[in-house]
CSV table of C-alpha atoms and ligand atoms in Angstrom, one decimal:
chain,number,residue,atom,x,y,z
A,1,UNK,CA,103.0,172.0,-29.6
A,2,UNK,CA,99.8,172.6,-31.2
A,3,UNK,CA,98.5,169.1,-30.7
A,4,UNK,CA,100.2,168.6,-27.5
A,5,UNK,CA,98.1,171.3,-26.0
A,6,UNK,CA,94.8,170.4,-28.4
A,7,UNK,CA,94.8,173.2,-29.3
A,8,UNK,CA,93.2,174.6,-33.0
A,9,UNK,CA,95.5,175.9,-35.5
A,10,UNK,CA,95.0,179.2,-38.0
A,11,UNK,CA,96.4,180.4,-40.7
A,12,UNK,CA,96.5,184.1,-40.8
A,13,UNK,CA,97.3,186.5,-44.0
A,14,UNK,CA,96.9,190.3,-43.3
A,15,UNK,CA,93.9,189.5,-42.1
A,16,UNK,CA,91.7,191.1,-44.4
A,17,UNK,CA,88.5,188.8,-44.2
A,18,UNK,CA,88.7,187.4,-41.3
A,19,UNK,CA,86.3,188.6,-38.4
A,20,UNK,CA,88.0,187.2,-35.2
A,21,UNK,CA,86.0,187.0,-31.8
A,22,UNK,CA,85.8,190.1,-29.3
A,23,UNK,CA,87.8,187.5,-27.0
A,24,UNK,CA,90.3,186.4,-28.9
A,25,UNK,CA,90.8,183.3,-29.7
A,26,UNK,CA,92.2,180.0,-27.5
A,27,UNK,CA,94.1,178.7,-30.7
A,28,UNK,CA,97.5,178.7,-32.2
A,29,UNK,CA,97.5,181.6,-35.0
A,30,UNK,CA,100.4,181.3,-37.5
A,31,UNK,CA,101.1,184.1,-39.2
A,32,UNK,CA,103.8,183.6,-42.0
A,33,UNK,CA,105.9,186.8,-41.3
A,34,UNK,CA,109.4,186.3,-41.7
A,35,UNK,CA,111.6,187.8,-44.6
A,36,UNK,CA,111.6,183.7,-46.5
A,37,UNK,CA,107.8,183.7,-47.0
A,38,UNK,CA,107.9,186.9,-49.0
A,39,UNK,CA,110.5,186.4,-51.6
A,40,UNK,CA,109.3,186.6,-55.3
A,41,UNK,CA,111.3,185.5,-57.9
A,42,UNK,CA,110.5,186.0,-61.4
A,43,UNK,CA,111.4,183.9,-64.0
A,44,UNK,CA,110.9,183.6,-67.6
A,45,UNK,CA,108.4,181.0,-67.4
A,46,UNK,CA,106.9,182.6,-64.5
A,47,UNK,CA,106.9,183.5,-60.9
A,48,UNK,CA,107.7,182.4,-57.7
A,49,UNK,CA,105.7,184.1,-54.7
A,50,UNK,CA,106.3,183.7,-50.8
A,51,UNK,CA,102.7,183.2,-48.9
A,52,UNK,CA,103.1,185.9,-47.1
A,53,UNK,CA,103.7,187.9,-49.8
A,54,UNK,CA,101.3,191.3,-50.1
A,55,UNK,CA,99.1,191.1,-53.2
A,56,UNK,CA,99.9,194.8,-53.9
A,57,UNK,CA,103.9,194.1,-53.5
A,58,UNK,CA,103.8,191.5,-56.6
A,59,UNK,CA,101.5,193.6,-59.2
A,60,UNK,CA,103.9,196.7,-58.2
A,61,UNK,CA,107.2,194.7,-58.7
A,62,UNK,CA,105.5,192.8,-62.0
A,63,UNK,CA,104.7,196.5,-63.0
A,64,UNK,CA,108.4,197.6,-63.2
A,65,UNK,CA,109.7,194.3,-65.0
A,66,UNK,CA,107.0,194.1,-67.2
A,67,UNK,CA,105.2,191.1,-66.2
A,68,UNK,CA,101.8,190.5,-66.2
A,69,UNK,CA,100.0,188.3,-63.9
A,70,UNK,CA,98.1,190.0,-61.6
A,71,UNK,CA,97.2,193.5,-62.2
A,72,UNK,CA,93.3,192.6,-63.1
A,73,UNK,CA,93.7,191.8,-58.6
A,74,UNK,CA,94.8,195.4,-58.0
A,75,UNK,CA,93.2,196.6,-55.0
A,76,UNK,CA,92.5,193.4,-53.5
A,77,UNK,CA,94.4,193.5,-49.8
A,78,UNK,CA,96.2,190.6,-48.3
A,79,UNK,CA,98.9,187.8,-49.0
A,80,UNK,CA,99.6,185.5,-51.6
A,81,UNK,CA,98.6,182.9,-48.9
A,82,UNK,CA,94.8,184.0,-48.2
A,83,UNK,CA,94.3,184.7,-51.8
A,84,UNK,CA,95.4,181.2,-52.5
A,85,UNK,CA,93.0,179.9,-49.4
A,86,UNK,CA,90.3,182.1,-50.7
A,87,UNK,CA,90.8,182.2,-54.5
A,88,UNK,CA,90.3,185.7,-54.8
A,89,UNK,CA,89.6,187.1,-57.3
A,90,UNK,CA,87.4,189.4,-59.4
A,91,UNK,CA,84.5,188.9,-62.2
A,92,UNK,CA,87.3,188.0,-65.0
A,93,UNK,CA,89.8,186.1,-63.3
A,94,UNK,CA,90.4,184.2,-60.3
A,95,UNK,CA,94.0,183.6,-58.6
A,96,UNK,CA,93.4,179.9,-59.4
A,97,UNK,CA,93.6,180.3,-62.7
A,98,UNK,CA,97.1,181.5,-62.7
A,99,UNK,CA,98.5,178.6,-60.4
A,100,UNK,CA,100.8,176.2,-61.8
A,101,UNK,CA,102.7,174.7,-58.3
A,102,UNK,CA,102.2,175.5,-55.1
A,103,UNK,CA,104.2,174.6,-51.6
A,104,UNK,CA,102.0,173.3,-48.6
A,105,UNK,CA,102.9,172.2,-45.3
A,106,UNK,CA,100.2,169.8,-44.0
A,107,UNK,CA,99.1,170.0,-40.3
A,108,UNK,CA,102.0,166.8,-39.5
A,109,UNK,CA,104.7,169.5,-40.8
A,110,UNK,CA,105.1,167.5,-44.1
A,111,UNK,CA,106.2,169.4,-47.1
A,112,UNK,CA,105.1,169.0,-50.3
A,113,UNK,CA,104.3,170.0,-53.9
A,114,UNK,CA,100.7,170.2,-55.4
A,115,UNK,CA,100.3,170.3,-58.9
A,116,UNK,CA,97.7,172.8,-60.6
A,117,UNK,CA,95.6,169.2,-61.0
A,118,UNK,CA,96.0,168.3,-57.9
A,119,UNK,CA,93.7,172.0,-55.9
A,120,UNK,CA,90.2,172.4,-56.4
A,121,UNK,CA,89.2,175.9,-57.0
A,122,UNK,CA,85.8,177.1,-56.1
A,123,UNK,CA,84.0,180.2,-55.8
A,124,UNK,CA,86.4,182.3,-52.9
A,125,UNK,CA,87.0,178.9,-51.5
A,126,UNK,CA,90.1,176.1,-52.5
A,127,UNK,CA,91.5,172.9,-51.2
A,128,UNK,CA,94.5,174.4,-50.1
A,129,UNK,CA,92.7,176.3,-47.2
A,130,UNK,CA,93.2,172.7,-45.5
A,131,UNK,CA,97.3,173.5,-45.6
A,132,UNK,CA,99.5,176.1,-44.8
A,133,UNK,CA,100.5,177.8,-48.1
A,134,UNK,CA,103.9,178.5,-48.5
A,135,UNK,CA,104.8,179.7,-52.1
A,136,UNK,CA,103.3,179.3,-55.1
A,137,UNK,CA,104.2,179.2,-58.9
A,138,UNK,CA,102.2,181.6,-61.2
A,139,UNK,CA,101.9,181.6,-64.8
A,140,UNK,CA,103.0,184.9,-66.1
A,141,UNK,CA,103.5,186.8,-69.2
A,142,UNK,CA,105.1,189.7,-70.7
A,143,UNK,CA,103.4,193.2,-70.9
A,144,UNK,CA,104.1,196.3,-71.7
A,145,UNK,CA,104.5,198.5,-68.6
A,146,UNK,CA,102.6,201.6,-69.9
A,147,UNK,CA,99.8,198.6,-70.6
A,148,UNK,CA,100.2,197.2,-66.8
A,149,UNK,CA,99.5,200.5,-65.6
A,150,UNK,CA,96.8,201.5,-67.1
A,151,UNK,CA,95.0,198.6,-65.7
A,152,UNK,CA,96.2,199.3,-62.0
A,153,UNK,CA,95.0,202.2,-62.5
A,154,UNK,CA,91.4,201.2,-63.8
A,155,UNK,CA,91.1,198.9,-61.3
A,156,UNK,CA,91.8,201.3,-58.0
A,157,UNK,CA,89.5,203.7,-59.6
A,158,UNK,CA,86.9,201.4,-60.0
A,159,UNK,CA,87.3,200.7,-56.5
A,160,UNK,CA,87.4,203.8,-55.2
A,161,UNK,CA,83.9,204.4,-57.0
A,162,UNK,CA,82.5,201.0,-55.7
A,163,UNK,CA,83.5,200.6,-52.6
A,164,UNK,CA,83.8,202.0,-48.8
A,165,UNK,CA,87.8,202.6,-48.8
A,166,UNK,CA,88.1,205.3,-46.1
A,167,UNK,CA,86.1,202.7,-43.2
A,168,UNK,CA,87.5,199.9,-42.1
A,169,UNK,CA,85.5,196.5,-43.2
A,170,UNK,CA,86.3,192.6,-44.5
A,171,UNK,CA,85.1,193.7,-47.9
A,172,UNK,CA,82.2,191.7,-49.2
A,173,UNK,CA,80.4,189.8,-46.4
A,174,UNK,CA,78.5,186.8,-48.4
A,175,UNK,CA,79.1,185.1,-51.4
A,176,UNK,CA,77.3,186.4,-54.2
A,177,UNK,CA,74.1,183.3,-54.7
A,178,UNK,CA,75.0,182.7,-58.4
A,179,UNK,CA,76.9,184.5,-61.4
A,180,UNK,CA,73.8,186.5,-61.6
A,181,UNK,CA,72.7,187.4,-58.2
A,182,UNK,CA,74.8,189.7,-56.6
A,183,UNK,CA,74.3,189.5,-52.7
A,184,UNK,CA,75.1,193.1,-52.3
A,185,UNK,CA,71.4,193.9,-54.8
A,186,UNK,CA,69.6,191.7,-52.9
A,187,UNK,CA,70.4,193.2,-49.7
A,188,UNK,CA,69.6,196.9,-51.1
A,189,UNK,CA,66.4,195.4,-52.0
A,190,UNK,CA,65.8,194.5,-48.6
A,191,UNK,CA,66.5,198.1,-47.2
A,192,UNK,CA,69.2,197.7,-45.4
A,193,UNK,CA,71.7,200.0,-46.8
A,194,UNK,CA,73.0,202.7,-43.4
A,195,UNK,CA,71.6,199.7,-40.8
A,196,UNK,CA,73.5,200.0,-37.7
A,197,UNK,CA,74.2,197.7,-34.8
A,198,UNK,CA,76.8,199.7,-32.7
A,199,UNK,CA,79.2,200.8,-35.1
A,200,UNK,CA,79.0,198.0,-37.3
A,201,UNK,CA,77.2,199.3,-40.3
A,202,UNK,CA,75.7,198.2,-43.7
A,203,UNK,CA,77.5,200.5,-46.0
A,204,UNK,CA,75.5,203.3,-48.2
A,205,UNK,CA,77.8,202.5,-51.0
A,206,UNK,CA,78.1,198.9,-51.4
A,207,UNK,CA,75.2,197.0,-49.8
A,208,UNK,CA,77.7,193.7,-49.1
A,209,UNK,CA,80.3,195.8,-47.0
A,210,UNK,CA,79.8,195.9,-43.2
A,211,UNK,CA,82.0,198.9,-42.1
A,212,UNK,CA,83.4,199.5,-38.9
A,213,UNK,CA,81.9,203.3,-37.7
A,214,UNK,CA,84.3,204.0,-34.9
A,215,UNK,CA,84.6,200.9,-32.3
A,216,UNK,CA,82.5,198.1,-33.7
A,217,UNK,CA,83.0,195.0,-32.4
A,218,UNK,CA,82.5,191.2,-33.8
A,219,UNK,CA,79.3,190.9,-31.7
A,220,UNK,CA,77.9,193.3,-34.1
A,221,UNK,CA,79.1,192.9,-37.0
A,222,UNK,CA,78.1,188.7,-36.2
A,223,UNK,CA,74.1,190.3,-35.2
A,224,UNK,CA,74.3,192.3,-38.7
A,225,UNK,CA,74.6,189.3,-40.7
A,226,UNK,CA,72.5,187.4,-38.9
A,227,UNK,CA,69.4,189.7,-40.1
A,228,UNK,CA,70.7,190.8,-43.3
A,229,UNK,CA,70.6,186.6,-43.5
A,230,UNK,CA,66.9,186.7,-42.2
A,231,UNK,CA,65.6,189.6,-44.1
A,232,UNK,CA,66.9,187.8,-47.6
A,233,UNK,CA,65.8,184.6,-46.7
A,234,UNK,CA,61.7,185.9,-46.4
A,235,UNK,CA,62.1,188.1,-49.3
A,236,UNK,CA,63.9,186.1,-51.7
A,237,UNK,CA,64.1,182.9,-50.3
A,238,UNK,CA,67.3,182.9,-50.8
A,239,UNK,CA,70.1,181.6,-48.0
A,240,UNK,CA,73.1,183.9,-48.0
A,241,UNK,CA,76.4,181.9,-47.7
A,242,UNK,CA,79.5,184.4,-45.4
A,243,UNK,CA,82.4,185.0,-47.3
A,244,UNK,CA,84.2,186.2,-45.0
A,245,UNK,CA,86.4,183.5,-42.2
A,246,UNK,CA,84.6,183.5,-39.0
A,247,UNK,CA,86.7,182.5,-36.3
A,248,UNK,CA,84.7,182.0,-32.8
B,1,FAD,C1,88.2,196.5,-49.1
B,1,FAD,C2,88.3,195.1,-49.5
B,1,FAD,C3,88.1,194.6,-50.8
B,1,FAD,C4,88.2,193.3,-51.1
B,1,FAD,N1,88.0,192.9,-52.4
B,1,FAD,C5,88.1,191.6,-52.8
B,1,FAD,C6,87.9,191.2,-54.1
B,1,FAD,O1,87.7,192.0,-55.0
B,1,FAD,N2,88.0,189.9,-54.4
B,1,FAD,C7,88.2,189.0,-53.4
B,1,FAD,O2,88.3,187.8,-53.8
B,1,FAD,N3,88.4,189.3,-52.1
B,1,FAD,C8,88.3,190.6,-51.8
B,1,FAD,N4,88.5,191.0,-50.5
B,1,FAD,C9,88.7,189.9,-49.5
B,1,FAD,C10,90.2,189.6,-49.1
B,1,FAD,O3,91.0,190.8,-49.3
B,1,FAD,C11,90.7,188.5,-49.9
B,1,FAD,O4,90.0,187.3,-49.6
B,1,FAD,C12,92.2,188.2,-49.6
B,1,FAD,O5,92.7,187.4,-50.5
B,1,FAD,C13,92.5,187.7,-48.2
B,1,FAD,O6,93.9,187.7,-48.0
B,1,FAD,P1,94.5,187.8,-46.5
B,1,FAD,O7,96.0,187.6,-46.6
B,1,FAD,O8,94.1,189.0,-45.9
B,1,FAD,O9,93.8,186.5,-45.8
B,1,FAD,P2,93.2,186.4,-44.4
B,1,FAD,O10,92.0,187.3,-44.3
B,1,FAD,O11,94.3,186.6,-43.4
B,1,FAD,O12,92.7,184.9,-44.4
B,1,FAD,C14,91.7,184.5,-45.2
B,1,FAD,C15,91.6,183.0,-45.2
B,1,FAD,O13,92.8,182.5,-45.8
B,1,FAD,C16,93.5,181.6,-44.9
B,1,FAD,N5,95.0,181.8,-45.1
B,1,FAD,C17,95.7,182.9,-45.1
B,1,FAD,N6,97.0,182.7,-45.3
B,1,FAD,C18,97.1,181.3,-45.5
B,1,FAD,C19,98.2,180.5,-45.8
B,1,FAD,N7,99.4,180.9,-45.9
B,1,FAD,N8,97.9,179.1,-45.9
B,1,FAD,C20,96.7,178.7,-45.8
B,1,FAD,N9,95.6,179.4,-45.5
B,1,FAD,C21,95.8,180.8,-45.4
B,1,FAD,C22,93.1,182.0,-43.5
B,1,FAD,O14,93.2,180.9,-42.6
B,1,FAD,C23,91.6,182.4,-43.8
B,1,FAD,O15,90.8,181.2,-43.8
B,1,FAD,C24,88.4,192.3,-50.1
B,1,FAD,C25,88.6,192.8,-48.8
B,1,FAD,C26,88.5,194.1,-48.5
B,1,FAD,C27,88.8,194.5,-47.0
C-alpha cells in the first residue's frame, strides 16, 4: 500500500528516541503492537524475544527464571526492536553482543533469518535498522536471582542519580565523539547546562538530555541542537553526531 501511495515507511518501538515533526508525518508508521510480536520464550540455550517486546518486560521475566541476559540494560525504555535498530546499550555491553538469530522482514515483505555474521553492529546504530525486526535469538545464561537483582537494582539507581527521570526527554541527544569524549562534558564545557528554547531545555543534570519543560515542541528541541552543535564545533572543533531518529 506503502509503495502504491509512495509513501515512506517507519518503524516505530515505544518511541523513546525518536523526535517526530510538530506536523506529523506524511508516511506509513508501523508499529509492531499485536500480542505475536511480544512473546518471549526461553530456552535452555537461550531466548526468543518478539520486537515489540518492552526491554523492562524481558529483564523482569529473566529475573524470576533465573536468566541472565539483560539486566546490565535495566532502565533502558523501549522494545526489543529499537534496541536491535539502535544497539543499545550501555558502557559494558551492547545488545549486539548477545544476538545470535534475528527475524527481519525486508521492505518487499520477505521473511528471513540473519545470522549474528550476517548484522553489523556499530556504536547505537546496526544493519538491521534497514528491516523491520521481528524477533530475535539471545544468548542467555543462568544466574542466580538474588544476583539478577542486585544488578537491576544498581543499574536504576545509577539512573536515577544520572539522569533527568521525572521530565520527559529522548535520553541522550548525540553520540558520544569517541570512547573518551563524552558529548554530554563537552557540552557542560560550553555552558549550556539550564539553556532553554520554549520548553525544550538542556538538562542541569545530564548535559546530553534535552527535557521537555511543559509543552516543548520538536521546533525547539530541533533549534537546541542546532547550537549545542555550533557552540561544540568553535570550541572544540568537534562535530556532534544526533543520536536520537529525527523524522521530518
Ligand atoms: C531516559 C532515557 C534513557 C536512555 N538510556 C539509554 C541507554 O542507556 N542506552 C541506549 O542505548 N539508549 C538509551 N536510550 C535511548 C532509547 O531508549 C533506546 O535507543 C531504545 O533502544 C529505543 O527503543 P524504542 O523501542 O523506543 O525505539 P524507537 O525510539 O521507537 O525507535 C528507535 C529506532 O529504532 C527503529 N525501530 C524500532 N523498532 C524497530 C523494528 N521492530 N524494526 C526495525 N527498526 C525498528 C526506529 O525506526 C528508529 O529508527 C534512553 C532513552 C531515554 C528516554
Amino acid at each position: 500500500m506503502a509503495k502504491g501511495r509512495k509513501l515512506a515507511v517507519f518503524v516505530i518501538g515505544a518511541g523513546s528516541n525518536i523526535l517526530a515533526n510538530d506536523k506529523g508525518l506524511n508516511a506509513l508508521v508501523i508499529k509492531l503492537g499485536s500480542s505475536c510480536f511480544k512473546e518471549i520464550d526461553f530456552k535452555a540455550k537461550g531466548l526468543t524475544v518478539g520486537a515489540g517486546c518492552m526491554l523492562s518486560r524481558v529483564i523482569s521475566l529473566s529475573k524470576n527464571k533465573c536468566v541472565s541476559a539483560f539486566e546490565l540494560f535495566a532502565g533502558i525504555p523501549g522494545t526489543i526492536g529499537g534496541a536491535l535498530a539502535m544497539n543499545a546499550g550501555v558502557r559494558e555491553k551492547n545488545i549486539g553482543d548477545l544476538v545470535e538469530e534475528v527475524q527481519v522482514m525486508d521492505y518487499n515483505g520477505k521473511i528471513k533469518g540473519l545470522k549474528r555474521k550476517d548484522i553489523k553492529f556499530a556504536y547505537r546504530s546496526s544493519s538491521l535498522a534497514k528491516y523491520i525486526v521481528l524477533s530475535a535469538r539471545f544468548r542467555s545464561r543462568s544466574k542466580k536471582r538474588q544476583e539478577l537483582e542486585a544488578v537491576v537494582r544498581e543499574r536504576l539507581s545509577w539512573r536515577r542519580d544520572k539522569q533527568e527521570l521525572s521530565l520527559p526527554s529522548a535520553g541522550c541527544v548525540f553520540k558520544n565523539p569517541s570512547e573518551t569524549i563524552s558529548a554530554g562534558i563537552l557540552i557542560d564545557l560550553c555552558g549550556l547546562k539550564g539553556k532553554r528554547i520554549g520548553d525544550a531545555c538542556i538538562c542541569p543534570r545530564h548535559a546530553n538530555f534535552i527535557v521537555n519543560m511543559g509543552n516543548a515542541s520538536a521546533k525547539h528541541v530541533l533549534m537546541l541542537m542546532r547550537l549545542v552543535k555550533t557552540k561544540v564545533k568553535n570550541k572544540f572543533n568537534i562535530d556532534l553526531q544526533p543520536e536520537i531518529k529525527i523524522w521530518q
